[in-house]
Short mmCIF file of C-alpha atoms in Angstrom, two decimals:
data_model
loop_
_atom_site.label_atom_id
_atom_site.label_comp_id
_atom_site.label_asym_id
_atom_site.label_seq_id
_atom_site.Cartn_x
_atom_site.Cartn_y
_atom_site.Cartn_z
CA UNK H 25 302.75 219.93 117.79
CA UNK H 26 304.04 216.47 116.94
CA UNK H 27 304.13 213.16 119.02
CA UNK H 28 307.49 213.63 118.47
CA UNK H 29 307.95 215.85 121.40
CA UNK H 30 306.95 213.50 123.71
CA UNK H 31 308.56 210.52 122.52
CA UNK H 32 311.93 212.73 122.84
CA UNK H 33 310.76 213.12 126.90
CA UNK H 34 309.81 209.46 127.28
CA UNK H 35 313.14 208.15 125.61
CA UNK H 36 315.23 209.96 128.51
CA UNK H 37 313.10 207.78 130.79
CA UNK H 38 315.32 204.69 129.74
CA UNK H 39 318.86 205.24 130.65
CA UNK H 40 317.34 206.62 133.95
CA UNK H 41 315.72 203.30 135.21
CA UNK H 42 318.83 201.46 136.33
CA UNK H 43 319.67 204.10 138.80
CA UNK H 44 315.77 205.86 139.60
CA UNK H 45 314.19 204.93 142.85
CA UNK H 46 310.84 205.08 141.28
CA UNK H 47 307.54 206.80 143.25
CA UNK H 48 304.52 205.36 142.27
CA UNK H 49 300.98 207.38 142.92
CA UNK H 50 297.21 206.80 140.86
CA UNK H 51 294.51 204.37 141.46
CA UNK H 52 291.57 202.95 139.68
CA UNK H 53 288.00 203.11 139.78
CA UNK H 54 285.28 201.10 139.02
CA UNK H 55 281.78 202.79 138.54
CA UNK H 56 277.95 201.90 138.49
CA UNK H 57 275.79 204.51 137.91
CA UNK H 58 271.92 205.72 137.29
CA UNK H 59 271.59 208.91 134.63
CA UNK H 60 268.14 210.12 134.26
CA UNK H 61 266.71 212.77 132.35
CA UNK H 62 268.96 212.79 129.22
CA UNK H 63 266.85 210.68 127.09
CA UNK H 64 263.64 211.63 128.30
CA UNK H 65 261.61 209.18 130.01
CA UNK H 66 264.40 206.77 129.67
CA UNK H 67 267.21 206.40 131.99
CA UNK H 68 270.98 205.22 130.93
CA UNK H 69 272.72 203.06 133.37
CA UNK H 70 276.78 203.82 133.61
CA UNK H 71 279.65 201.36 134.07
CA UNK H 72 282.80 202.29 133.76
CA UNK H 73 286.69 202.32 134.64
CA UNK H 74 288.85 204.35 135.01
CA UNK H 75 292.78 204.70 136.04
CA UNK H 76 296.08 206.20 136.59
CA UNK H 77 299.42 205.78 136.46
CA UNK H 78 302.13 208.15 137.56
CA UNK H 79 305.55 207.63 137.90
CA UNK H 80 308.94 209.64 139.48
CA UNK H 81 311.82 208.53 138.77
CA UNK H 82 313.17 210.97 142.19
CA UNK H 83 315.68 212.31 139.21
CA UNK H 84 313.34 214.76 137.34
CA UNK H 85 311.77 212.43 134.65
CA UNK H 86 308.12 212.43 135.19
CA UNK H 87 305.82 209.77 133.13
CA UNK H 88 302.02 209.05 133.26
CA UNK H 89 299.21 206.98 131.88
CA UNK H 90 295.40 207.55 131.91
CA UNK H 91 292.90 205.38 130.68
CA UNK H 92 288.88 205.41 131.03
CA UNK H 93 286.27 203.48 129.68
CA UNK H 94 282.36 203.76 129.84
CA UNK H 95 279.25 201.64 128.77
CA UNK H 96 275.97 203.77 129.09
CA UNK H 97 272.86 201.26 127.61
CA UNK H 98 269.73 203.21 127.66
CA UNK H 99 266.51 201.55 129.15
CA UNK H 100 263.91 200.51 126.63
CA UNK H 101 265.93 200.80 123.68
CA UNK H 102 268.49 198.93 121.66
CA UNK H 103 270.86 202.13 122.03
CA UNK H 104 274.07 202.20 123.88
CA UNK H 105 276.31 204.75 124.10
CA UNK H 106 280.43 203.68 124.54
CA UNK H 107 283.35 205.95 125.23
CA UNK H 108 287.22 205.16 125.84
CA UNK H 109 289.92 207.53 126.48
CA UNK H 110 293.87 206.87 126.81
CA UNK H 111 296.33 209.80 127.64
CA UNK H 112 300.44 209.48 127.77
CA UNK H 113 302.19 212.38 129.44
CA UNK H 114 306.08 212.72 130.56
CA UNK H 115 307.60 215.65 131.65
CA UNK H 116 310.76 216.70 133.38
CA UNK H 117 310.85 218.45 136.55
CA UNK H 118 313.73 220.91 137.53
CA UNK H 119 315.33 221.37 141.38
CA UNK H 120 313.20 224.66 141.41
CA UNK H 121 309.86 223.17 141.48
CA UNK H 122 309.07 224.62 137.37
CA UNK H 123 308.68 221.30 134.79
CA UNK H 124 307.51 221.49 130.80
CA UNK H 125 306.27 218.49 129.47
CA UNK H 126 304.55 216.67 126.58
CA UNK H 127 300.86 215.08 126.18
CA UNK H 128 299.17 212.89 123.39
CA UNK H 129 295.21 211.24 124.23
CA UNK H 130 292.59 209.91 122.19
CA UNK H 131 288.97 209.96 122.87
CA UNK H 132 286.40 207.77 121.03
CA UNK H 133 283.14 207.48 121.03
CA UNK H 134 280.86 205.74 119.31
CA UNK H 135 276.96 203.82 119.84
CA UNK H 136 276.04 200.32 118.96
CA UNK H 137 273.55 201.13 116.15
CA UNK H 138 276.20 203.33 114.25
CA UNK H 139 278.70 202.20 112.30
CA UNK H 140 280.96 205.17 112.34
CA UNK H 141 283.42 205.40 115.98
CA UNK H 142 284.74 209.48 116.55
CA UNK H 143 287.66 209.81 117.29
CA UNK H 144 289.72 212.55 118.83
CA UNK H 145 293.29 213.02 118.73
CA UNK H 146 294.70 215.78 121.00
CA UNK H 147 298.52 216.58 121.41
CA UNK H 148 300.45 219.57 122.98
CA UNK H 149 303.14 220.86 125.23
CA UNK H 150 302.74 221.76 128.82
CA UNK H 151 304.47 223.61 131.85
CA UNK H 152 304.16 223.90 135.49
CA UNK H 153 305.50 224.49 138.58
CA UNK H 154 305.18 222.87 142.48
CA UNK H 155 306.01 224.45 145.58
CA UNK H 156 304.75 225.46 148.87
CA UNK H 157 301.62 223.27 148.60
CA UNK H 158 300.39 224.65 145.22
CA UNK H 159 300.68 223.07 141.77
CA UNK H 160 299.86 225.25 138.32
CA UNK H 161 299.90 223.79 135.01
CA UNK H 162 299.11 225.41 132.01
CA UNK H 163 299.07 223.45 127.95
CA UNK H 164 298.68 224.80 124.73
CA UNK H 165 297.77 221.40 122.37
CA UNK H 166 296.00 220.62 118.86
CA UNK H 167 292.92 218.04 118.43
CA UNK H 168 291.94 216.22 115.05
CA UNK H 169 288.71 214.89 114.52
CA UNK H 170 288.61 211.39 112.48
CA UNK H 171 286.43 210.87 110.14
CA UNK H 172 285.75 214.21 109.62
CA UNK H 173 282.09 214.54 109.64
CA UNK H 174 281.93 217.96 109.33
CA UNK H 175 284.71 218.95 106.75
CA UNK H 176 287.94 220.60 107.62
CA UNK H 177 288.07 221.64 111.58
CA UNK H 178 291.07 223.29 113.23
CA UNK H 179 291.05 222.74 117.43
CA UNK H 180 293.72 224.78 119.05
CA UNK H 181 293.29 224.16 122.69
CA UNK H 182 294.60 225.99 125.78
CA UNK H 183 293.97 226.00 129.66
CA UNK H 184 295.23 225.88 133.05
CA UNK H 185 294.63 224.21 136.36
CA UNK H 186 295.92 225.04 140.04
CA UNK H 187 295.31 222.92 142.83
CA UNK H 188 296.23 223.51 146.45
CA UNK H 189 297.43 220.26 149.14
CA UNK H 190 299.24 222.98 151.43
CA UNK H 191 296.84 221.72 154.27
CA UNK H 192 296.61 218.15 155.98
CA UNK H 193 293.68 216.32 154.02
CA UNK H 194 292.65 219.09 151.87
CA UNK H 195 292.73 219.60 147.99
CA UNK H 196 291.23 222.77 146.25
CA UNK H 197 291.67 223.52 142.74
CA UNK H 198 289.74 225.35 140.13
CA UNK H 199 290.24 225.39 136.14
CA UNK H 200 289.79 226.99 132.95
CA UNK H 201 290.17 225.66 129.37
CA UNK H 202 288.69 226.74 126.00
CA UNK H 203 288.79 225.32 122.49
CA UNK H 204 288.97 227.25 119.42
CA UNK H 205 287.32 225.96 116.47
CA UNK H 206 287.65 227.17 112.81
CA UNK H 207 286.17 225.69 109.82
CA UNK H 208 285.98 227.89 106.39
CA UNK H 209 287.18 231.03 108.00
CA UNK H 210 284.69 230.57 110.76
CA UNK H 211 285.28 230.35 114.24
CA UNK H 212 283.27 229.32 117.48
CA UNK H 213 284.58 228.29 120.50
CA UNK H 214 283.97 226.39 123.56
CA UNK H 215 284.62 227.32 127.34
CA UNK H 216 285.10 224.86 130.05
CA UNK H 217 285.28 226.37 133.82
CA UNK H 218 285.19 224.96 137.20
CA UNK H 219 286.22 224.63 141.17
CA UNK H 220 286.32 221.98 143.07
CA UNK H 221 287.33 220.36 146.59
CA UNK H 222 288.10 217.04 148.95
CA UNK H 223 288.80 216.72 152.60
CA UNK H 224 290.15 214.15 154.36
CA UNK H 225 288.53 213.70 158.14
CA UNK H 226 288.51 211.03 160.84
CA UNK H 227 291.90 209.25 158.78
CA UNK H 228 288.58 206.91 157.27
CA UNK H 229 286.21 209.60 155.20
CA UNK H 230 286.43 211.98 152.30
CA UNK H 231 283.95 214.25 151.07
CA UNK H 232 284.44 215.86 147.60
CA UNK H 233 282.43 218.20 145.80
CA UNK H 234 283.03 220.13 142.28
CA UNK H 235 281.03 222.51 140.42
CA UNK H 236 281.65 223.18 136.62
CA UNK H 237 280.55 225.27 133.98
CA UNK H 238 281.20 224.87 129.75
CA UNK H 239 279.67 227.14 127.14
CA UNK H 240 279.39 225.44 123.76
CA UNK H 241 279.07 228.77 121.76
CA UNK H 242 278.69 226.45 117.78
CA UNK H 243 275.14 226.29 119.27
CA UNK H 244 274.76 228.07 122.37
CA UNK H 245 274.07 225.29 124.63
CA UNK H 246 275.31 225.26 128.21
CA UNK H 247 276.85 222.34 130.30
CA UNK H 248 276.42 223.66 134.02
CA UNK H 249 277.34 220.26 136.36
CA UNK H 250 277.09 220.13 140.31
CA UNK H 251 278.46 217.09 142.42
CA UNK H 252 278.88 216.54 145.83
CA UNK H 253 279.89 212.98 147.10
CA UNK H 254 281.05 211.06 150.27
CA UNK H 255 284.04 208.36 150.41
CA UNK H 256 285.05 205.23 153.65
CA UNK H 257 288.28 203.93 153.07
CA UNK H 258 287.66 200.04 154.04
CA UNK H 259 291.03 199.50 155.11
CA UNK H 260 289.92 201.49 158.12
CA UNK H 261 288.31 198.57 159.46
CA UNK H 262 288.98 195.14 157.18
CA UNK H 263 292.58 195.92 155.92
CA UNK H 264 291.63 196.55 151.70
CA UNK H 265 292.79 199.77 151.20
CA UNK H 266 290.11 200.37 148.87
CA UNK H 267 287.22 203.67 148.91
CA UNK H 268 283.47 202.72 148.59
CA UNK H 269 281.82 206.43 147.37
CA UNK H 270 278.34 207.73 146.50
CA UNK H 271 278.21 210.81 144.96
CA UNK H 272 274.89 212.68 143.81
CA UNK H 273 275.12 215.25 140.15
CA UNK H 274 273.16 217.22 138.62
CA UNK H 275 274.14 218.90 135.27
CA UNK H 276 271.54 221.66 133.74
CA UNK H 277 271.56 221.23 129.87
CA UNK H 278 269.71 224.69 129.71
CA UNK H 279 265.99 224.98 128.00
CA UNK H 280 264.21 223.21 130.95
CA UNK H 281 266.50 219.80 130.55
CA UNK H 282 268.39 218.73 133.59
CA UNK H 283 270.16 215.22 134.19
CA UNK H 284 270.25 213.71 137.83
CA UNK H 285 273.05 210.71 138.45
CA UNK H 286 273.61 208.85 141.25
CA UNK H 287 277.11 207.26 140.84
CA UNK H 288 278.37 204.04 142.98
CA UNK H 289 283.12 203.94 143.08
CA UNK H 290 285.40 201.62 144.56
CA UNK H 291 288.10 203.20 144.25
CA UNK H 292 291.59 201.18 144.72
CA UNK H 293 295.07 203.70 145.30
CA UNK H 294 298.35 202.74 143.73
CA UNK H 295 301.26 203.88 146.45
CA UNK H 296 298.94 205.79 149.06
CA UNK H 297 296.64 204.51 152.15
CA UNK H 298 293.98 205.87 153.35
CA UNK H 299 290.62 207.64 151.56
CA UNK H 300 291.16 207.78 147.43
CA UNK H 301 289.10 210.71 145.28
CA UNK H 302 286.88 208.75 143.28
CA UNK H 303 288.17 209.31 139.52
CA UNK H 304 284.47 209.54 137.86
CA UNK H 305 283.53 212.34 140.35
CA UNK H 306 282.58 215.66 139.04
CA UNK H 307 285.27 216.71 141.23
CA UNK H 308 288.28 214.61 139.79
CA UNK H 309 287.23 216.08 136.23
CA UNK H 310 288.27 219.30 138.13
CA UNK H 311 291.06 218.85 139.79
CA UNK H 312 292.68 216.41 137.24
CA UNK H 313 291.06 218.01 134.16
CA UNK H 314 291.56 216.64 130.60
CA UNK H 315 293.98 218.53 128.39
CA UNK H 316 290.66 220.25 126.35
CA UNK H 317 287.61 221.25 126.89
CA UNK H 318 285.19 219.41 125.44
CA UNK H 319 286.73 216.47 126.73
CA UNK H 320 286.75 218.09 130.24
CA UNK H 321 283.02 219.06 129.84
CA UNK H 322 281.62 215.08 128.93
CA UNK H 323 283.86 213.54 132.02
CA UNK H 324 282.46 216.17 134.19
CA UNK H 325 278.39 215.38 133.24
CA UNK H 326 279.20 211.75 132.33
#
């Protein structure tokens, strides 16, 4: 699947603006965070942004923008470890509630004592459908690894998500994704699994909680990530519609290795009031998962 594909659904965005009342929905949040237990005796400290952009142009052209970055310095040594991540999506969504679409991200990461930055290129199609509360989206996509460290690797990748707003406050949503990896005529794959939940109470407070599961069969090692978290929306009482959140996560490597991390948000909502999911929650990586697994699995334990 080409870029080409999506650059065909963003171009229809431009004769559209003149006459679109545009919708604007996302938000951004900044994080500060304690990891410890994934180095050992040494703990990582985590600070981070993230945000999103969607647009509707109220005449079926959809168009969004994610970006994320994330500086995790471990105590006691000269490491640090540095991720950044920037998706494109636009879509087009028909009277009936059914849309397809087109996606193209990159993830890199990279440390300060290495030279070498991976990167990870991921495009595909996508289709989905709203109505009656729910929302269903399913993507088939390709990822290329640069350089390629490990020769030759194919990454078809494949999921779907469904969330649920149908009641006042409340969003449920659970998702699957897998990528299949193939190298020399071999094949592994990895399997990336979770639900997850918010509520809205008191027009002020959100709780969120998420639990996920990925399976990384090239070496058998399991990803299994709890988080549970609490939001106050401080326009409630000074007028900044911005959420303060502390959310607690736990994410069992396997073998006796656990990580614990105790994550500080202030989140800020673009075109909504009122209490704003925190988008480095466990539950976010959930409900707005990543189009691939293994990206899916490090935003959900990172």
């Amino acid at each position: 699947m080409k870029n080409t594909a999506l650059l065909a659904l963003a171009l229809t965005v431009v004769p559209a603006l003149a006459s679109a009342e545009i919708t604007v929905t996302g938000g951004a949040t900044l994080t500060y965070g304690k990891l410890d237990g994934a180095f050992g005796p040494n703990d990582i400290k985590e600070k981070g942004l993230d945000g999103r952009l969607n647009l509707d142009f109220g005449n079926g052209i959809l168009f969004g923008v994610q970006v994320g970055k994330i500086d995790m310095p471990v105590s006691g040594t000269p490491i640090s470890l540095e991720g950044e991540f920037i998706a494109l999506d636009a879509a087009y969504k028909f009277a009936n509630g059914m849309r397809v679409g087109a996606y193209a991200d990159r993830l890199t990461m990279g440390a300060d004592l290495s030279p070498i930055d991976l990167n990870l290129k991921t495009n595909g199609l996508s289709v989905g459908y709203e109505g009656q509360g729910f929302d269903v989206e399913a993507f088939v996509g390709q990822t290329s690894i640069s350089p390629p460290l490990f020769g030759s690797v194919d990454i078809d990748n494949l999921g779907v998500a469904l969330s649920y707003t149908g009641q006042p406050g409340l969003e449920a949503g659970a998702a699957w994704l897998r990528a299949d990896l193939s190298a020399g005529g071999a094949s592994q794959n990895i399997d990336f699994k979770g639900v997850a939940a918010s509520y809205v109470f008191k027009d002020a407070f959100i709780v969120y909680g998420g639990i996920s599961k990925a399976d990384f069969f090239i070496s058998g090692a399991n990803f299994d990530t709890t988080g549970l978290g609490i939001g106050y929306d401080l326009g409630a009482t000074t007028g900044f519609g911005a959420t303060v959140s502390l959310e607690l996560a736990n994410t069992d490597f396997g073998a006796g290795t656990d990580m614990d991390a105790v994550r500080l948000g202030l989140t800020v909502p673009f075109g909504a009031k009122g209490p704003a999911l925190p988008m480095n929650s466990v539950a976010d990586s959930i409900l707005n998962p990543r189009h691939g697994a293994f990206n899916a699995a490090l935003t959900s334990a990172f």
